[in-house]
PDB file of C-alpha atoms and ligand atoms in Angstrom:
ATOM      1  CA  MET A 261     127.199  66.533  31.068  1.00 49.00           C
ATOM      2  CA  ALA A 262     123.748  66.331  29.612  1.00 51.00           C
ATOM      3  CA  LYS A 263     123.033  63.522  32.319  1.00 53.00           C
ATOM      4  CA  THR A 264     124.133  65.666  35.188  1.00 55.00           C
ATOM      5  CA  GLY A 265     122.170  68.606  33.792  1.00 57.00           C
ATOM      6  CA  LEU A 266     118.956  66.747  33.525  1.00 59.00           C
ATOM      7  CA  LYS A 267     119.435  65.478  37.115  1.00 72.00           C
ATOM      8  CA  TRP A 268     119.846  68.923  38.271  1.00 71.00           C
ATOM      9  CA  THR A 269     116.662  70.165  36.649  1.00 74.00           C
ATOM     10  CA  GLU A 270     114.663  67.097  38.044  1.00 78.00           C
ATOM     11  CA  LEU A 271     116.047  67.870  41.475  1.00 74.00           C
ATOM     12  CA  LYS A 272     115.064  71.616  41.047  1.00 74.00           C
ATOM     13  CA  ASN A 273     111.440  70.808  40.019  1.00 77.00           C
ATOM     14  CA  ARG A 274     111.119  68.354  42.974  1.00 77.00           C
ATOM     15  CA  ALA A 275     112.421  70.833  45.561  1.00 76.00           C
ATOM     16  CA  THR A 276     110.326  73.746  44.388  1.00 79.00           C
ATOM     17  CA  PRO A 277     107.125  73.007  46.387  1.00 77.00           C
ATOM     18  CA  TYR A 278     109.149  72.366  49.426  1.00 80.00           C
ATOM     19  CA  LEU A 279     110.966  75.596  49.268  1.00 81.00           C
ATOM     20  CA  ARG A 280     107.722  77.364  48.664  1.00 83.00           C
ATOM     21  CA  VAL A 281     106.265  75.777  51.885  1.00 82.00           C
ATOM     22  CA  THR A 282     109.390  76.636  53.673  1.00 81.00           C
ATOM     23  CA  GLY A 283     109.299  80.322  52.395  1.00 79.00           C
ATOM     24  CA  ILE A 284     105.535  80.702  53.459  1.00 80.00           C
ATOM     25  CA  ALA A 285     106.413  79.268  56.900  1.00 82.00           C
ATOM     26  CA  LEU A 286     109.438  81.551  57.430  1.00 81.00           C
ATOM     27  CA  LEU A 287     107.110  84.611  56.445  1.00 81.00           C
ATOM     28  CA  LEU A 288     104.451  83.294  58.813  1.00 80.00           C
ATOM     29  CA  ALA A 289     107.004  82.988  61.647  1.00 76.00           C
ATOM     30  CA  LEU A 290     108.343  86.414  61.032  1.00 75.00           C
ATOM     31  CA  LEU A 291     104.881  88.004  61.079  1.00 74.00           C
ATOM     32  CA  LEU A 292     104.175  86.271  64.256  1.00 71.00           C
ATOM     33  CA  PHE A 293     107.348  87.103  65.975  1.00 62.00           C
ATOM     34  CA  GLY A 294     107.014  90.686  64.781  1.00 59.00           C
ATOM     35  CA  GLY A 295     103.425  90.878  66.159  1.00 59.00           C
ATOM     36  CA  ILE A 296     104.530  89.490  69.346  1.00 53.00           C
ATOM     37  CA  ARG A 297     107.452  91.890  69.518  1.00 51.00           C
ATOM     38  CA  VAL A 298     105.147  94.954  68.878  1.00 49.00           C
ATOM     39  CA  TYR A 299     102.874  93.915  71.428  1.00 47.00           C
ATOM     40  CA  THR A 300     105.691  93.371  73.909  1.00 44.00           C
ATOM     41  CA  LEU A 301     107.272  96.740  73.361  1.00 44.00           C
ATOM     42  CA  HIS A 302     103.912  98.226  73.680  1.00 43.00           C
ATOM     43  CA  THR A 303     103.291  96.678  77.258  1.00 42.00           C
ATOM     44  CA  MET A 304     106.854  97.052  78.326  1.00 44.00           C
ATOM     45  CA  GLY A 305     106.575 100.596  77.340  1.00 46.00           C
ATOM     46  CA  ASP A 306     103.775 101.084  79.747  1.00 45.00           C
ATOM     47  CA  ARG A 307     105.383  98.949  82.469  1.00 56.00           C
ATOM     48  CA  SER A 308     108.731 100.887  82.276  1.00 45.00           C
ATOM     49  CA  HIS A 309     107.355 104.323  82.701  1.00 76.00           C
ATOM     50  CA  ASP A 310     103.944 104.652  84.765  1.00 89.00           C
ATOM     51  CA  LEU A 311     104.052 101.313  85.975  1.00 90.00           C
ATOM     52  CA  ILE A 312     107.641 101.035  87.146  1.00 90.00           C
ATOM     53  CA  LEU A 313     108.032  98.804  90.193  1.00 90.00           C
ATOM     54  CA  ILE A 314     110.554  99.788  92.766  1.00 90.00           C
ATOM     55  CA  ASN A 315     110.551  98.315  96.125  1.00 87.00           C
ATOM     56  CA  PRO A 316     113.033  96.670  98.560  1.00 84.00           C
ATOM     57  CA  TRP A 317     113.266  93.514  96.020  1.00 85.00           C
ATOM     58  CA  ASN A 318     113.314  95.584  92.730  1.00 87.00           C
ATOM     59  CA  PRO A 319     116.048  98.306  92.591  1.00 89.00           C
ATOM     60  CA  LEU A 320     115.715 101.145  90.161  1.00 88.00           C
ATOM     61  CA  SER A 321     119.167 100.190  88.701  1.00 84.00           C
ATOM     62  CA  GLU A 322     117.695  97.196  87.080  1.00 81.00           C
ATOM     63  CA  THR A 323     115.073  99.097  85.087  1.00 81.00           C
ATOM     64  CA  GLY A 324     117.670 101.511  83.449  1.00 82.00           C
ATOM     65  CA  TYR A 325     115.011 104.064  84.050  1.00 86.00           C
ATOM     66  CA  THR A 326     116.189 107.821  84.131  1.00 89.00           C
ATOM     67  CA  PRO A 327     113.149 110.174  84.808  1.00 93.00           C
ATOM     68  CA  ARG A 328     112.841 113.627  83.179  1.00 95.00           C
ATOM     69  CA  LEU A 329     112.039 116.258  85.686  1.00 97.00           C
ATOM     70  CA  THR A 330     110.552 119.469  86.077  1.00 98.00           C
ATOM     71  CA  THR A 331     110.142 121.924  89.224  1.00 98.00           C
ATOM     72  CA  MET A 332     106.734 122.052  90.909  1.00 97.00           C
ATOM     73  CA  GLU A 333     105.748 124.304  93.955  1.00 96.00           C
ATOM     74  CA  LYS A 334     108.023 124.610  96.874  1.00 94.00           C
ATOM     75  CA  GLY A 335     110.959 123.681  94.510  1.00 97.00           C
ATOM     76  CA  VAL A 336     109.781 119.932  94.604  1.00 98.00           C
ATOM     77  CA  GLN A 337     110.940 118.031  91.472  1.00 98.00           C
ATOM     78  CA  ALA A 338     108.619 115.899  89.623  1.00 98.00           C
ATOM     79  CA  ASN A 339     108.716 113.567  86.618  1.00 97.00           C
ATOM     80  CA  ARG A 340     107.222 115.410  83.729  1.00 96.00           C
ATOM     81  CA  VAL A 341     104.893 112.318  83.048  1.00 95.00           C
ATOM     82  CA  CYS A 342     102.684 113.327  85.932  1.00 97.00           C
ATOM     83  CA  ALA A 343     103.462 117.038  86.543  1.00 98.00           C
ATOM     84  CA  GLY A 344     100.283 118.047  85.112  1.00 98.00           C
ATOM     85  CA  ALA A 345      98.203 115.502  87.013  1.00 98.00           C
ATOM     86  CA  LEU A 346     100.019 116.432  90.244  1.00 98.00           C
ATOM     87  CA  LYS A 347      99.219 119.992  89.701  1.00 98.00           C
ATOM     88  CA  GLN A 348      95.424 119.444  88.943  1.00 98.00           C
ATOM     89  CA  MET A 349      95.094 117.138  92.042  1.00 98.00           C
ATOM     90  CA  LEU A 350      96.618 119.780  94.416  1.00 98.00           C
ATOM     91  CA  ALA A 351      94.453 122.320  92.838  1.00 98.00           C
ATOM     92  CA  ASP A 352      91.334 120.500  93.242  1.00 98.00           C
ATOM     93  CA  CYS A 353      92.233 119.188  96.728  1.00 98.00           C
ATOM     94  CA  ARG A 354      92.558 123.052  97.664  1.00 98.00           C
ATOM     95  CA  GLU A 355      89.002 123.697  96.704  1.00 96.00           C
ATOM     96  CA  GLY A 356      87.002 123.722  99.765  1.00 88.00           C
ATOM     97  CA  GLY A 357      89.686 125.041 102.026  1.00 97.00           C
ATOM     98  CA  ARG A 358      91.914 122.085 102.366  1.00 98.00           C
ATOM     99  CA  LYS A 359      95.693 122.671 102.534  1.00 98.00           C
ATOM    100  CA  PRO A 360      97.853 120.184 100.829  1.00 98.00           C
ATOM    101  CA  LEU A 361     101.689 120.578 101.334  1.00 98.00           C
ATOM    102  CA  LEU A 362     103.889 119.026  98.802  1.00 98.00           C
ATOM    103  CA  LEU A 363     106.830 117.915 100.973  1.00 97.00           C
ATOM    104  CA  GLU A 364     108.895 115.568  98.844  1.00 96.00           C
ATOM    105  CA  GLY A 365     108.909 114.531  95.253  1.00 98.00           C
ATOM    106  CA  TYR A 366     111.998 113.478  93.332  1.00 97.00           C
ATOM    107  CA  ARG A 367     115.122 112.400  95.225  1.00 95.00           C
ATOM    108  CA  SER A 368     118.405 111.376  93.725  1.00 94.00           C
ATOM    109  CA  LEU A 369     120.294 108.328  94.673  1.00 92.00           C
ATOM    110  CA  ASP A 370     122.606 110.556  96.763  1.00 94.00           C
ATOM    111  CA  ASP A 371     119.739 112.372  98.482  1.00 93.00           C
ATOM    112  CA  GLN A 372     118.387 108.909  99.388  1.00 93.00           C
ATOM    113  CA  LEU A 373     121.721 107.803 100.543  1.00 95.00           C
ATOM    114  CA  VAL A 374     122.211 110.692 103.074  1.00 95.00           C
ATOM    115  CA  LEU A 375     118.675 110.342 104.268  1.00 93.00           C
ATOM    116  CA  TYR A 376     118.812 106.579 104.767  1.00 95.00           C
ATOM    117  CA  ASP A 377     122.132 106.914 106.487  1.00 95.00           C
ATOM    118  CA  ALA A 378     121.171 109.522 108.801  1.00 96.00           C
ATOM    119  CA  LYS A 379     118.177 107.672 109.903  1.00 94.00           C
ATOM    120  CA  VAL A 380     120.152 104.540 110.573  1.00 95.00           C
ATOM    121  CA  GLN A 381     122.835 106.606 112.569  1.00 96.00           C
ATOM    122  CA  GLU A 382     119.926 108.084 114.671  1.00 95.00           C
ATOM    123  CA  MET A 383     118.728 104.636 115.520  1.00 94.00           C
ATOM    124  CA  ALA A 384     122.231 103.373 116.375  1.00 95.00           C
ATOM    125  CA  ASP A 385     122.847 106.479 118.715  1.00 95.00           C
ATOM    126  CA  ALA A 386     119.515 105.467 120.313  1.00 94.00           C
ATOM    127  CA  GLY A 387     120.942 102.192 121.287  1.00 95.00           C
ATOM    128  CA  LEU A 388     120.144  99.743 118.505  1.00 94.00           C
ATOM    129  CA  SER A 389     122.696  97.476 117.030  1.00 94.00           C
ATOM    130  CA  PRO A 390     123.730  98.152 113.386  1.00 92.00           C
ATOM    131  CA  GLU A 391     121.643  95.397 112.046  1.00 93.00           C
ATOM    132  CA  GLU A 392     118.531  96.535 114.309  1.00 94.00           C
ATOM    133  CA  ALA A 393     119.098  99.945 113.250  1.00 94.00           C
ATOM    134  CA  GLU A 394     118.860  99.043 109.489  1.00 93.00           C
ATOM    135  CA  ARG A 395     115.850  96.933 110.040  1.00 91.00           C
ATOM    136  CA  GLU A 396     114.044  99.484 111.843  1.00 90.00           C
ATOM    137  CA  VAL A 397     114.699 102.150 109.421  1.00 91.00           C
ATOM    138  CA  GLN A 398     113.737 100.169 106.403  1.00 89.00           C
ATOM    139  CA  ARG A 399     110.319  99.683 107.652  1.00 83.00           C
ATOM    140  CA  HIS A 400     109.885 103.416 106.778  1.00 83.00           C
ATOM    141  CA  ILE A 401     112.495 104.434 104.495  1.00 88.00           C
ATOM    142  CA  ALA A 402     114.022 102.775 101.422  1.00 90.00           C
ATOM    143  CA  PRO A 403     117.607 101.904 101.074  1.00 91.00           C
ATOM    144  CA  PRO A 404     119.385 103.937  98.313  1.00 93.00           C
ATOM    145  CA  GLY A 405     118.367 102.696  95.030  1.00 92.00           C
ATOM    146  CA  ARG A 406     115.184 101.262  96.224  1.00 92.00           C
ATOM    147  CA  SER A 407     112.906 104.387  96.736  1.00 94.00           C
ATOM    148  CA  GLU A 408     110.155 105.298  94.438  1.00 94.00           C
ATOM    149  CA  HIS A 409     110.953 108.769  94.952  1.00 96.00           C
ATOM    150  CA  GLU A 410     113.993 108.242  92.728  1.00 95.00           C
ATOM    151  CA  THR A 411     111.510 107.720  89.789  1.00 95.00           C
ATOM    152  CA  GLY A 412     110.295 111.133  90.335  1.00 97.00           C
ATOM    153  CA  LEU A 413     106.568 109.606  90.321  1.00 97.00           C
ATOM    154  CA  ALA A 414     106.233 109.623  94.053  1.00 98.00           C
ATOM    155  CA  PHE A 415     105.294 112.379  96.282  1.00 98.00           C
ATOM    156  CA  ASP A 416     104.855 112.944  99.966  1.00 98.00           C
ATOM    157  CA  ILE A 417     101.762 115.202 100.494  1.00 98.00           C
ATOM    158  CA  VAL A 418     100.646 116.217 103.966  1.00 98.00           C
ATOM    159  CA  ASP A 419      98.208 118.683 105.692  1.00 98.00           C
ATOM    160  CA  ALA A 420      99.703 121.898 106.204  1.00 98.00           C
ATOM    161  CA  ASP A 421      97.940 122.184 109.422  1.00 98.00           C
ATOM    162  CA  TYR A 422      99.680 118.832 110.396  1.00 98.00           C
ATOM    163  CA  THR A 423     102.733 117.976 108.883  1.00 97.00           C
ATOM    164  CA  GLU A 424     104.059 115.132 110.903  1.00 97.00           C
ATOM    165  CA  LEU A 425     104.827 111.764 108.850  1.00 94.00           C
ATOM    166  CA  ASP A 426     102.948 109.553 111.307  1.00 95.00           C
ATOM    167  CA  ASN A 427      99.541 107.545 111.362  1.00 96.00           C
ATOM    168  CA  VAL A 428      97.617 110.851 112.621  1.00 98.00           C
ATOM    169  CA  GLN A 429      98.255 112.168 109.146  1.00 98.00           C
ATOM    170  CA  GLY A 430      95.872 109.547 107.655  1.00 97.00           C
ATOM    171  CA  SER A 431      92.905 111.251 109.397  1.00 98.00           C
ATOM    172  CA  THR A 432      93.649 114.908 108.189  1.00 98.00           C
ATOM    173  CA  PRO A 433      91.322 116.593 105.839  1.00 98.00           C
ATOM    174  CA  VAL A 434      94.036 116.575 103.083  1.00 98.00           C
ATOM    175  CA  SER A 435      94.686 112.782 103.479  1.00 98.00           C
ATOM    176  CA  LEU A 436      91.055 111.888 103.569  1.00 98.00           C
ATOM    177  CA  TRP A 437      90.423 113.977 100.182  1.00 98.00           C
ATOM    178  CA  LEU A 438      93.446 112.098  98.712  1.00 98.00           C
ATOM    179  CA  ALA A 439      92.448 108.703  99.665  1.00 98.00           C
ATOM    180  CA  GLU A 440      89.108 109.105  97.997  1.00 98.00           C
ATOM    181  CA  ASN A 441      90.131 111.171  94.975  1.00 98.00           C
ATOM    182  CA  ALA A 442      93.764 110.680  94.127  1.00 98.00           C
ATOM    183  CA  TRP A 443      92.997 107.791  91.575  1.00 98.00           C
ATOM    184  CA  ARG A 444      91.110 110.327  89.339  1.00 98.00           C
ATOM    185  CA  TYR A 445      94.357 111.928  88.569  1.00 98.00           C
ATOM    186  CA  GLY A 446      96.285 108.625  88.217  1.00 97.00           C
ATOM    187  CA  PHE A 447      97.812 108.538  91.723  1.00 98.00           C
ATOM    188  CA  ILE A 448      97.561 105.731  94.280  1.00 98.00           C
ATOM    189  CA  LEU A 449      98.031 105.282  97.965  1.00 98.00           C
ATOM    190  CA  ARG A 450     101.206 103.240  97.480  1.00 97.00           C
ATOM    191  CA  TYR A 451     101.581 101.729 100.980  1.00 96.00           C
ATOM    192  CA  PRO A 452      98.091 100.968 102.451  1.00 97.00           C
ATOM    193  CA  ASP A 453      97.412  99.950 106.078  1.00 95.00           C
ATOM    194  CA  GLY A 454      97.884  96.355 106.414  1.00 93.00           C
ATOM    195  CA  ALA A 455      99.737  95.679 103.231  1.00 93.00           C
ATOM    196  CA  GLU A 456     103.326  95.681 104.799  1.00 90.00           C
ATOM    197  CA  SER A 457     103.901  92.151 103.874  1.00 89.00           C
ATOM    198  CA  ILE A 458     103.298  92.900 100.083  1.00 90.00           C
ATOM    199  CA  THR A 459     104.930  96.273  99.671  1.00 90.00           C
ATOM    200  CA  GLY A 460     107.590  96.150 102.093  1.00 87.00           C
ATOM    201  CA  TYR A 461     106.355  99.257 104.119  1.00 89.00           C
ATOM    202  CA  ASP A 462     103.926 100.000 106.753  1.00 89.00           C
ATOM    203  CA  TRP A 463     101.114 102.687 106.416  1.00 94.00           C
ATOM    204  CA  HIS A 464     102.322 105.736 104.728  1.00 96.00           C
ATOM    205  CA  PRO A 465      99.169 107.936 104.287  1.00 97.00           C
ATOM    206  CA  TRP A 466     101.129 110.664 102.984  1.00 98.00           C
ATOM    207  CA  HIS A 467     103.092 108.747 100.054  1.00 98.00           C
ATOM    208  CA  TYR A 468     101.273 108.947  96.805  1.00 98.00           C
ATOM    209  CA  ARG A 469     102.488 107.248  93.608  1.00 98.00           C
ATOM    210  CA  TYR A 470     101.640 107.932  89.988  1.00 98.00           C
ATOM    211  CA  VAL A 471     100.680 104.962  87.989  1.00 96.00           C
ATOM    212  CA  GLY A 472      98.406 106.600  85.245  1.00 95.00           C
ATOM    213  CA  ARG A 473      94.622 107.068  85.263  1.00 95.00           C
ATOM    214  CA  GLU A 474      93.642 103.443  84.380  1.00 94.00           C
ATOM    215  CA  ALA A 475      95.928 101.637  86.593  1.00 95.00           C
ATOM    216  CA  ALA A 476      94.928 103.927  89.424  1.00 97.00           C
ATOM    217  CA  GLU A 477      91.292 103.489  88.960  1.00 97.00           C
ATOM    218  CA  ASN A 478      91.836  99.613  88.913  1.00 96.00           C
ATOM    219  CA  ILE A 479      94.021  99.680  91.897  1.00 97.00           C
ATOM    220  CA  TRP A 480      91.778 102.002  93.920  1.00 97.00           C
ATOM    221  CA  THR A 481      88.461 100.039  92.840  1.00 97.00           C
ATOM    222  CA  LEU A 482      89.868  96.657  93.632  1.00 96.00           C
ATOM    223  CA  ASP A 483      91.556  97.865  96.778  1.00 96.00           C
ATOM    224  CA  ILE A 484      94.856  96.160  96.042  1.00 96.00           C
ATOM    225  CA  THR A 485      98.458  97.275  95.996  1.00 95.00           C
ATOM    226  CA  LEU A 486     100.721  97.968  92.870  1.00 94.00           C
ATOM    227  CA  GLU A 487     102.454  94.676  93.304  1.00 92.00           C
ATOM    228  CA  GLU A 488      99.237  92.669  93.374  1.00 93.00           C
ATOM    229  CA  TYR A 489      97.941  94.815  90.260  1.00 94.00           C
ATOM    230  CA  LEU A 490     101.051  93.913  88.230  1.00 90.00           C
ATOM    231  CA  ALA A 491     100.708  90.244  89.254  1.00 88.00           C
ATOM    232  CA  LEU A 492      97.016  90.312  88.073  1.00 88.00           C
ATOM    233  CA  PHE A 493      97.353  92.353  84.871  1.00 85.00           C
ATOM    234  CA  TYR A 494     100.837  91.549  83.764  1.00 81.00           C
ATOM    235  CA  SER A 495     101.279  88.058  84.295  1.00 71.00           C
ATOM    236  CA  ASN A 496     100.023  85.420  81.800  1.00 46.00           C
ATOM    237  CA  ALA A 497      97.291  84.269  84.160  1.00 38.00           C
ATOM    238  CA  ALA A 498      95.824  87.548  84.687  1.00 36.00           C
ATOM    239  CA  GLN A 499      92.113  87.461  84.276  1.00 33.00           C
ATOM    240  CA  VAL A 500      90.320  90.046  86.294  1.00 32.00           C
ATOM    241  CA  THR A 501      86.850  91.615  86.058  1.00 30.00           C
ATOM    242  CA  VAL A 502      86.807  95.124  87.221  1.00 31.00           C
ATOM    243  CA  ASP A 503      83.648  96.410  88.935  1.00 29.00           C
ATOM    244  CA  THR A 504      82.406 100.123  88.594  1.00 28.00           C
ATOM    245  CA  PRO A 505      84.218 102.528  90.986  1.00 32.00           C
ATOM    246  CA  ARG A 506      83.072 102.528  94.486  1.00 31.00           C
TER     247      ARG A 506
HETATM  248 ZN1  LIG B 603     107.436 109.105 100.271  1.00 78.09          ZN
END
């Protein structure tokens, strides 16, 4: 008995330093993991709201995001996150006699479905095959579940003197002002001219998307798209020097 007791004490004495080292290592690992987790939660928090990416390849359903809405002028609904910024932007745009017209904001999945199907039908009626009709419509309108309008962060703003959604819209006083100033309010021109291969859509001079002040300034300054911005700033290889605004 005595012999066994001695062995146990000896074993315990020998093991103590190792246990201590293991304990410290565990504690350090927990601290490191906790730190990473807090950092990730912080960045994912930003990403999942202002910087949410919805495009033909990134459906809203995969983000689990549900916007909290509020009603703006003309009954247009907006995500609460950007309602104040949108209101201020429209007010400032109106100074100097410009006439911005808020055409569209939040659209539900059902609204998008109805809009999309109607356009496809229109194209099919004009003689396109079902595949051709869908392909043509998708150059301008997102399929249901893949429209930024479903986040409540995207808005179609036109000039009240010219309300057509075409390239001419890009040279209206409202459009020209927005192109130069929207970033100050946290908005970007989401589908710039010549970026169709990146964004999935051709030029939409009326479609503005809220991304937050900092991201908007960077995107505008660097003259890039949201897709490119996320690749630059939210990948491990992201190292970008931002110049002062133009
Ligand atoms: Zn739009």
